[in-house]
Amino acid sequence: MVSRRQWVLIGLASMAATGTVFAQAFPSKPIRLQVPFAPGGTTDIIARVMSEPLGKALGQSVVVENKAGGGGVIGATELARAVPDGHVIGMATVSTTAANPAINPKIPYNTLTDFTPIINIAATPNVIAVHPGFPAKDFAGFLAEIKKNPGKYSYASSGTGGIGHLQTELFKSLTGAFITHIPYRGAGPALNDTVGGQVPIIFDNLPSALPHIKSGRLVALVVAAPQRLDVLPDVPTFKEVGLEPVNRMAYYGLIGPKGMPKEVVDKIYSATKQALNDPAVKKRIEDTGSLIVGNSPTEFADQIKAEYEVYKTVVTKQKLSLN
């Protein structure tokens, strides 16, 4: 008669064998790369730039699938429940792995335990910009104006719980300024109303805001980036203005469901690094305003955890909720 301990050992051996089979067979069919947002945004753009060279490196096609809804939660939830054999992976963003989980206790996944981090492909600077009619045209004047008039001004974001919302709340917590949050259903509508003057301030990803800044329809005041950007050489970083904790960029990485075999993770990681070494791929990503990262699975896991903890603190300090 087989003892309970023997059954446990048999089960563990079976799991190890299954993982080995997954790794040896991978990839045995096309890979689905899930984007938890609608087509056209920065997340979708980077996924589509990567899909062909990644598929070439892996020897199987990589098909981009958009799973939009719930500020990225629907797509992320589906990914968390997928078979962890590497044939379904997804794009990870600050919104889906840090900001939204920090503010929404009802999210049906644990961002720190339900995914397998693979690699952070790229990071995108964020920017505070104002309508040209705003009284100030530089950061010092902007801060003075909103602190002098608490509650007079409002800011637009792509939605409650997104990076634009929580990064602005982090800014508010550090400066003591008060501006009212106006959430929108995506960056597009938020930008349209800021450009139109209905809302005077926006905190947005640079790729979507930059065309409006270049055309003069928005005025950039400060950016979240490691150093000043070539496209905005006169705009300081948050670190320069004494707000280094806000100097956080949006990330766009690859994750899979929890329990992916290390050998499969290593294959996807190596293939992604190979793709990022292609000058044409690198240029296409950098043309969006993003910076190539390419860190390790462990480094990306640490980054996700750090971002989550930052925004969890913001939510607690600012007493934020989805209501």
Short mmCIF file of C-alpha atoms in Angstrom, two decimals:
data_model
loop_
_atom_site.label_atom_id
_atom_site.label_comp_id
_atom_site.label_asym_id
_atom_site.label_seq_id
_atom_site.Cartn_x
_atom_site.Cartn_y
_atom_site.Cartn_z
CA MET A 1 0.00 0.00 0.00
CA VAL A 2 1.36 3.41 -0.97
CA SER A 3 1.77 5.76 1.99
CA ARG A 4 0.71 9.41 2.00
CA ARG A 5 4.37 10.47 1.94
CA GLN A 6 4.99 8.29 -1.12
CA TRP A 7 2.00 9.85 -2.87
CA VAL A 8 3.41 13.31 -2.16
CA LEU A 9 6.78 12.29 -3.58
CA ILE A 10 5.11 10.79 -6.64
CA GLY A 11 3.13 14.01 -7.12
CA LEU A 12 6.25 16.17 -6.86
CA ALA A 13 8.08 13.95 -9.31
CA SER A 14 5.15 14.15 -11.71
CA MET A 15 5.12 17.95 -11.49
CA ALA A 16 8.86 18.11 -12.14
CA ALA A 17 8.50 15.76 -15.10
CA THR A 18 5.65 17.86 -16.50
CA GLY A 19 7.77 20.99 -16.22
CA THR A 20 10.63 19.23 -18.02
CA VAL A 21 8.29 18.13 -20.82
CA PHE A 22 6.97 21.69 -21.15
CA ALA A 23 10.51 23.02 -21.40
CA GLN A 24 11.70 20.41 -23.91
CA ALA A 25 8.66 20.83 -26.17
CA PHE A 26 8.55 24.62 -26.00
CA PRO A 27 7.56 26.16 -28.27
CA SER A 28 5.46 23.52 -29.98
CA LYS A 29 2.80 25.86 -31.38
CA PRO A 30 2.19 29.60 -31.96
CA ILE A 31 2.58 31.81 -28.89
CA ARG A 32 -0.22 34.13 -27.84
CA LEU A 33 0.98 37.50 -26.58
CA GLN A 34 -1.88 39.12 -24.69
CA VAL A 35 -2.17 42.91 -24.45
CA PRO A 36 -4.59 43.93 -21.65
CA PHE A 37 -5.62 47.12 -23.46
CA ALA A 38 -7.23 48.16 -26.72
CA PRO A 39 -5.11 48.52 -29.89
CA GLY A 40 -3.20 51.74 -30.49
CA GLY A 41 -1.69 52.51 -27.10
CA THR A 42 1.96 52.25 -26.15
CA THR A 43 1.54 48.74 -24.68
CA ASP A 44 0.00 47.50 -27.94
CA ILE A 45 2.61 49.25 -30.08
CA ILE A 46 5.53 47.66 -28.23
CA ALA A 47 3.89 44.22 -28.31
CA ARG A 48 3.45 44.43 -32.08
CA VAL A 49 7.00 45.69 -32.60
CA MET A 50 8.29 42.69 -30.62
CA SER A 51 6.01 39.95 -31.97
CA GLU A 52 7.74 39.25 -35.29
CA PRO A 53 11.39 39.30 -34.11
CA LEU A 54 10.45 37.36 -30.96
CA GLY A 55 8.70 34.71 -33.05
CA LYS A 56 11.69 34.50 -35.35
CA ALA A 57 14.03 33.94 -32.41
CA LEU A 58 11.76 31.27 -30.90
CA GLY A 59 10.96 29.48 -34.14
CA GLN A 60 7.19 29.92 -33.77
CA SER A 61 4.89 32.78 -34.66
CA VAL A 62 3.88 35.19 -31.88
CA VAL A 63 0.28 36.39 -32.24
CA VAL A 64 -0.80 39.58 -30.44
CA GLU A 65 -4.25 39.39 -28.82
CA ASN A 66 -5.94 42.43 -27.26
CA LYS A 67 -7.89 41.60 -24.09
CA ALA A 68 -9.12 45.03 -23.01
CA GLY A 69 -11.35 45.99 -20.12
CA GLY A 70 -11.29 46.99 -16.47
CA GLY A 71 -8.17 49.12 -16.82
CA GLY A 72 -6.19 46.04 -17.88
CA VAL A 73 -7.61 43.77 -15.16
CA ILE A 74 -9.60 41.50 -17.51
CA GLY A 75 -6.59 40.63 -19.66
CA ALA A 76 -4.28 40.21 -16.67
CA THR A 77 -6.79 37.91 -14.96
CA GLU A 78 -7.08 35.71 -18.05
CA LEU A 79 -3.30 35.49 -18.25
CA ALA A 80 -3.03 34.49 -14.58
CA ARG A 81 -5.38 31.56 -15.26
CA ALA A 82 -3.60 30.32 -18.41
CA VAL A 83 -1.62 27.07 -18.67
CA PRO A 84 1.96 27.92 -17.60
CA ASP A 85 3.71 26.25 -20.54
CA GLY A 86 4.91 29.49 -22.19
CA HIS A 87 2.44 29.44 -25.08
CA VAL A 88 0.38 32.22 -23.47
CA ILE A 89 2.31 35.25 -22.19
CA GLY A 90 1.27 38.83 -21.64
CA MET A 91 2.38 42.43 -21.53
CA ALA A 92 2.86 43.76 -18.00
CA THR A 93 2.37 47.45 -17.22
CA VAL A 94 2.52 49.53 -14.05
CA SER A 95 -1.27 49.87 -14.23
CA THR A 96 -1.94 46.10 -14.29
CA THR A 97 0.80 44.95 -11.90
CA ALA A 98 1.15 47.84 -9.44
CA ALA A 99 -1.26 50.79 -9.59
CA ASN A 100 -4.56 48.98 -10.09
CA PRO A 101 -3.78 46.18 -7.61
CA ALA A 102 -2.75 48.81 -5.06
CA ILE A 103 -6.10 50.62 -5.18
CA ASN A 104 -8.54 47.82 -6.06
CA PRO A 105 -8.92 45.12 -3.36
CA LYS A 106 -11.35 43.19 -5.58
CA ILE A 107 -8.82 42.39 -8.33
CA PRO A 108 -8.97 38.58 -8.76
CA TYR A 109 -5.21 38.07 -8.91
CA ASN A 110 -2.23 38.65 -6.65
CA THR A 111 0.27 40.68 -8.62
CA LEU A 112 3.23 39.31 -6.60
CA THR A 113 2.36 35.60 -6.68
CA ASP A 114 0.12 34.87 -9.68
CA PHE A 115 2.59 35.74 -12.45
CA THR A 116 6.03 34.74 -13.66
CA PRO A 117 8.07 37.86 -14.54
CA ILE A 118 10.22 37.33 -17.66
CA ILE A 119 11.72 40.62 -18.81
CA ASN A 120 11.05 44.37 -18.80
CA ILE A 121 11.30 45.29 -22.48
CA ALA A 122 11.12 49.05 -22.23
CA ALA A 123 10.25 51.99 -20.02
CA THR A 124 8.41 55.13 -21.03
CA PRO A 125 8.81 58.59 -19.49
CA ASN A 126 5.71 60.28 -18.08
CA VAL A 127 5.01 63.99 -18.23
CA ILE A 128 2.95 66.66 -16.48
CA ALA A 129 1.61 69.00 -19.13
CA VAL A 130 -0.85 71.88 -19.06
CA HIS A 131 -3.14 73.64 -21.49
CA PRO A 132 -1.44 76.76 -22.97
CA GLY A 133 -4.01 78.90 -21.14
CA PHE A 134 -2.70 77.80 -17.74
CA PRO A 135 -1.17 80.79 -15.83
CA ALA A 136 2.28 79.15 -15.48
CA LYS A 137 4.60 77.86 -18.21
CA ASP A 138 7.30 76.24 -16.07
CA PHE A 139 7.31 73.82 -13.14
CA ALA A 140 8.18 76.34 -10.41
CA GLY A 141 5.36 78.63 -11.51
CA PHE A 142 2.98 75.68 -11.84
CA LEU A 143 3.66 74.45 -8.30
CA ALA A 144 3.31 77.93 -6.87
CA GLU A 145 0.00 78.45 -8.67
CA ILE A 146 -1.67 75.21 -7.58
CA LYS A 147 -0.43 75.58 -3.97
CA LYS A 148 -1.73 79.15 -3.86
CA ASN A 149 -5.15 77.98 -5.10
CA PRO A 150 -5.95 74.57 -3.54
CA GLY A 151 -8.89 72.89 -5.25
CA LYS A 152 -9.15 75.47 -8.03
CA TYR A 153 -7.52 73.24 -10.66
CA SER A 154 -8.19 69.70 -11.84
CA TYR A 155 -6.13 67.11 -13.70
CA ALA A 156 -7.11 64.47 -16.23
CA SER A 157 -5.96 60.85 -16.19
CA SER A 158 -6.63 57.75 -18.27
CA GLY A 159 -8.68 56.33 -15.39
CA THR A 160 -8.92 55.67 -11.67
CA GLY A 161 -6.15 53.36 -10.51
CA GLY A 162 -3.94 53.90 -13.55
CA ILE A 163 -0.37 55.14 -13.39
CA GLY A 164 -1.36 58.72 -14.30
CA HIS A 165 -3.78 58.85 -11.39
CA LEU A 166 -1.51 57.34 -8.73
CA GLN A 167 1.63 59.10 -9.90
CA THR A 168 -0.17 62.44 -9.60
CA GLU A 169 -1.39 61.46 -6.13
CA LEU A 170 2.21 60.66 -5.20
CA PHE A 171 3.20 64.11 -6.47
CA LYS A 172 0.41 65.68 -4.40
CA SER A 173 1.43 63.79 -1.25
CA LEU A 174 5.00 65.05 -1.52
CA THR A 175 4.21 68.67 -2.35
CA GLY A 176 1.09 69.23 -0.26
CA ALA A 177 -0.68 70.56 -3.36
CA PHE A 178 -4.34 69.80 -4.00
CA ILE A 179 -5.75 69.36 -7.51
CA THR A 180 -8.93 67.45 -8.27
CA HIS A 181 -8.80 64.16 -10.17
CA ILE A 182 -10.95 63.84 -13.32
CA PRO A 183 -10.75 60.21 -14.53
CA TYR A 184 -11.41 59.31 -18.17
CA ARG A 185 -11.92 56.04 -20.04
CA GLY A 186 -8.46 56.06 -21.59
CA ALA A 187 -5.63 58.45 -22.39
CA GLY A 188 -7.21 59.58 -25.67
CA PRO A 189 -10.32 61.22 -24.16
CA ALA A 190 -8.24 62.66 -21.31
CA LEU A 191 -5.84 64.26 -23.76
CA ASN A 192 -8.65 65.57 -25.94
CA ASP A 193 -10.26 67.43 -23.04
CA THR A 194 -6.92 68.82 -21.83
CA VAL A 195 -6.04 70.02 -25.32
CA GLY A 196 -9.57 71.45 -25.59
CA GLY A 197 -9.20 73.33 -22.31
CA GLN A 198 -11.95 71.52 -20.38
CA VAL A 199 -9.29 70.26 -17.93
CA PRO A 200 -6.10 72.32 -17.47
CA ILE A 201 -3.61 69.61 -16.36
CA ILE A 202 -2.71 66.06 -17.38
CA PHE A 203 -0.18 63.47 -16.22
CA ASP A 204 0.34 61.13 -19.18
CA ASN A 205 2.75 58.75 -20.91
CA LEU A 206 5.06 60.71 -23.17
CA PRO A 207 4.30 58.86 -26.46
CA SER A 208 0.65 59.93 -26.48
CA ALA A 209 1.25 63.45 -25.13
CA LEU A 210 4.32 64.31 -27.22
CA PRO A 211 2.54 65.14 -30.52
CA HIS A 212 0.38 67.70 -28.67
CA ILE A 213 3.43 69.15 -26.91
CA LYS A 214 5.30 69.46 -30.21
CA SER A 215 2.33 71.21 -31.83
CA GLY A 216 2.04 73.70 -28.94
CA ARG A 217 -1.38 72.45 -27.85
CA LEU A 218 0.12 71.36 -24.50
CA VAL A 219 3.01 72.75 -22.46
CA ALA A 220 5.33 70.18 -20.83
CA LEU A 221 6.46 71.16 -17.32
CA VAL A 222 8.32 68.17 -15.83
CA VAL A 223 9.12 64.59 -16.86
CA ALA A 224 9.64 61.30 -15.05
CA ALA A 225 12.85 60.05 -16.68
CA PRO A 226 16.46 59.22 -15.72
CA GLN A 227 17.70 62.40 -17.37
CA ARG A 228 16.41 65.20 -19.59
CA LEU A 229 15.02 63.92 -22.86
CA ASP A 230 16.41 64.83 -26.25
CA VAL A 231 12.87 65.56 -27.46
CA LEU A 232 12.25 67.92 -24.49
CA PRO A 233 15.69 69.32 -23.62
CA ASP A 234 14.33 72.31 -21.67
CA VAL A 235 11.99 70.28 -19.44
CA PRO A 236 13.46 69.19 -16.06
CA THR A 237 13.04 65.76 -14.48
CA PHE A 238 11.26 65.24 -11.17
CA LYS A 239 14.65 64.51 -9.62
CA GLU A 240 15.89 67.94 -10.70
CA VAL A 241 12.95 69.67 -9.02
CA GLY A 242 13.45 67.76 -5.76
CA LEU A 243 10.76 65.11 -6.24
CA GLU A 244 12.83 62.01 -6.98
CA PRO A 245 10.17 59.52 -5.71
CA VAL A 246 7.90 60.68 -8.57
CA ASN A 247 10.69 60.08 -11.10
CA ARG A 248 9.18 56.71 -12.05
CA MET A 249 8.70 55.59 -15.63
CA ALA A 250 6.00 53.31 -16.99
CA TYR A 251 7.25 49.82 -17.84
CA TYR A 252 6.26 47.41 -20.60
CA GLY A 253 7.43 43.88 -19.94
CA LEU A 254 6.62 40.23 -20.51
CA ILE A 255 5.05 38.01 -17.85
CA GLY A 256 3.42 34.60 -17.82
CA PRO A 257 1.19 32.65 -15.43
CA LYS A 258 2.76 31.47 -12.18
CA GLY A 259 4.58 28.14 -12.28
CA MET A 260 6.31 28.49 -15.66
CA PRO A 261 9.36 26.21 -15.86
CA LYS A 262 12.66 28.07 -15.58
CA GLU A 263 13.82 26.59 -18.89
CA VAL A 264 10.82 28.10 -20.69
CA VAL A 265 11.31 31.47 -19.00
CA ASP A 266 14.98 31.42 -19.99
CA LYS A 267 14.09 30.65 -23.62
CA ILE A 268 11.64 33.56 -23.86
CA TYR A 269 14.06 35.87 -22.03
CA SER A 270 16.96 34.98 -24.36
CA ALA A 271 14.77 35.35 -27.46
CA THR A 272 13.58 38.77 -26.28
CA LYS A 273 17.15 39.92 -25.64
CA GLN A 274 18.09 38.72 -29.12
CA ALA A 275 15.22 40.72 -30.62
CA LEU A 276 16.19 43.84 -28.67
CA ASN A 277 19.72 43.62 -30.05
CA ASP A 278 18.33 44.19 -33.56
CA PRO A 279 18.97 47.88 -34.38
CA ALA A 280 15.70 48.11 -36.33
CA VAL A 281 13.67 46.81 -33.37
CA LYS A 282 15.53 49.08 -30.97
CA LYS A 283 14.83 52.12 -33.16
CA ARG A 284 11.13 51.34 -33.51
CA ILE A 285 10.73 51.12 -29.74
CA GLU A 286 12.78 54.24 -29.08
CA ASP A 287 10.74 56.13 -31.69
CA THR A 288 7.72 55.76 -29.37
CA GLY A 289 9.60 57.79 -26.75
CA SER A 290 10.51 54.66 -24.80
CA LEU A 291 13.89 53.51 -23.47
CA ILE A 292 15.14 49.92 -23.88
CA VAL A 293 15.57 48.08 -20.55
CA GLY A 294 16.00 44.31 -21.07
CA ASN A 295 16.52 43.33 -17.42
CA SER A 296 16.52 39.79 -15.97
CA PRO A 297 13.47 37.90 -14.64
CA THR A 298 14.65 38.44 -11.06
CA GLU A 299 15.29 42.15 -11.64
CA PHE A 300 11.86 42.56 -13.23
CA ALA A 301 10.20 40.75 -10.31
CA ASP A 302 11.94 43.11 -7.89
CA GLN A 303 10.84 46.10 -9.99
CA ILE A 304 7.19 45.01 -9.99
CA LYS A 305 7.27 44.50 -6.22
CA ALA A 306 8.87 47.91 -5.66
CA GLU A 307 6.29 49.69 -7.83
CA TYR A 308 3.42 47.93 -6.11
CA GLU A 309 4.72 48.92 -2.68
CA VAL A 310 5.18 52.55 -3.76
CA TYR A 311 1.59 52.85 -4.97
CA LYS A 312 0.16 50.90 -2.05
CA THR A 313 1.74 53.52 0.21
CA VAL A 314 0.26 56.31 -1.96
CA VAL A 315 -3.22 54.77 -1.74
CA THR A 316 -2.98 54.51 2.06
CA LYS A 317 -1.51 57.99 2.57
CA GLN A 318 -3.94 59.71 0.22
CA LYS A 319 -6.91 57.60 1.38
CA LEU A 320 -7.75 56.65 -2.21
CA SER A 321 -10.51 54.29 -3.27
CA LEU A 322 -12.41 53.40 -6.43
CA ASN A 323 -15.59 55.01 -5.07
#
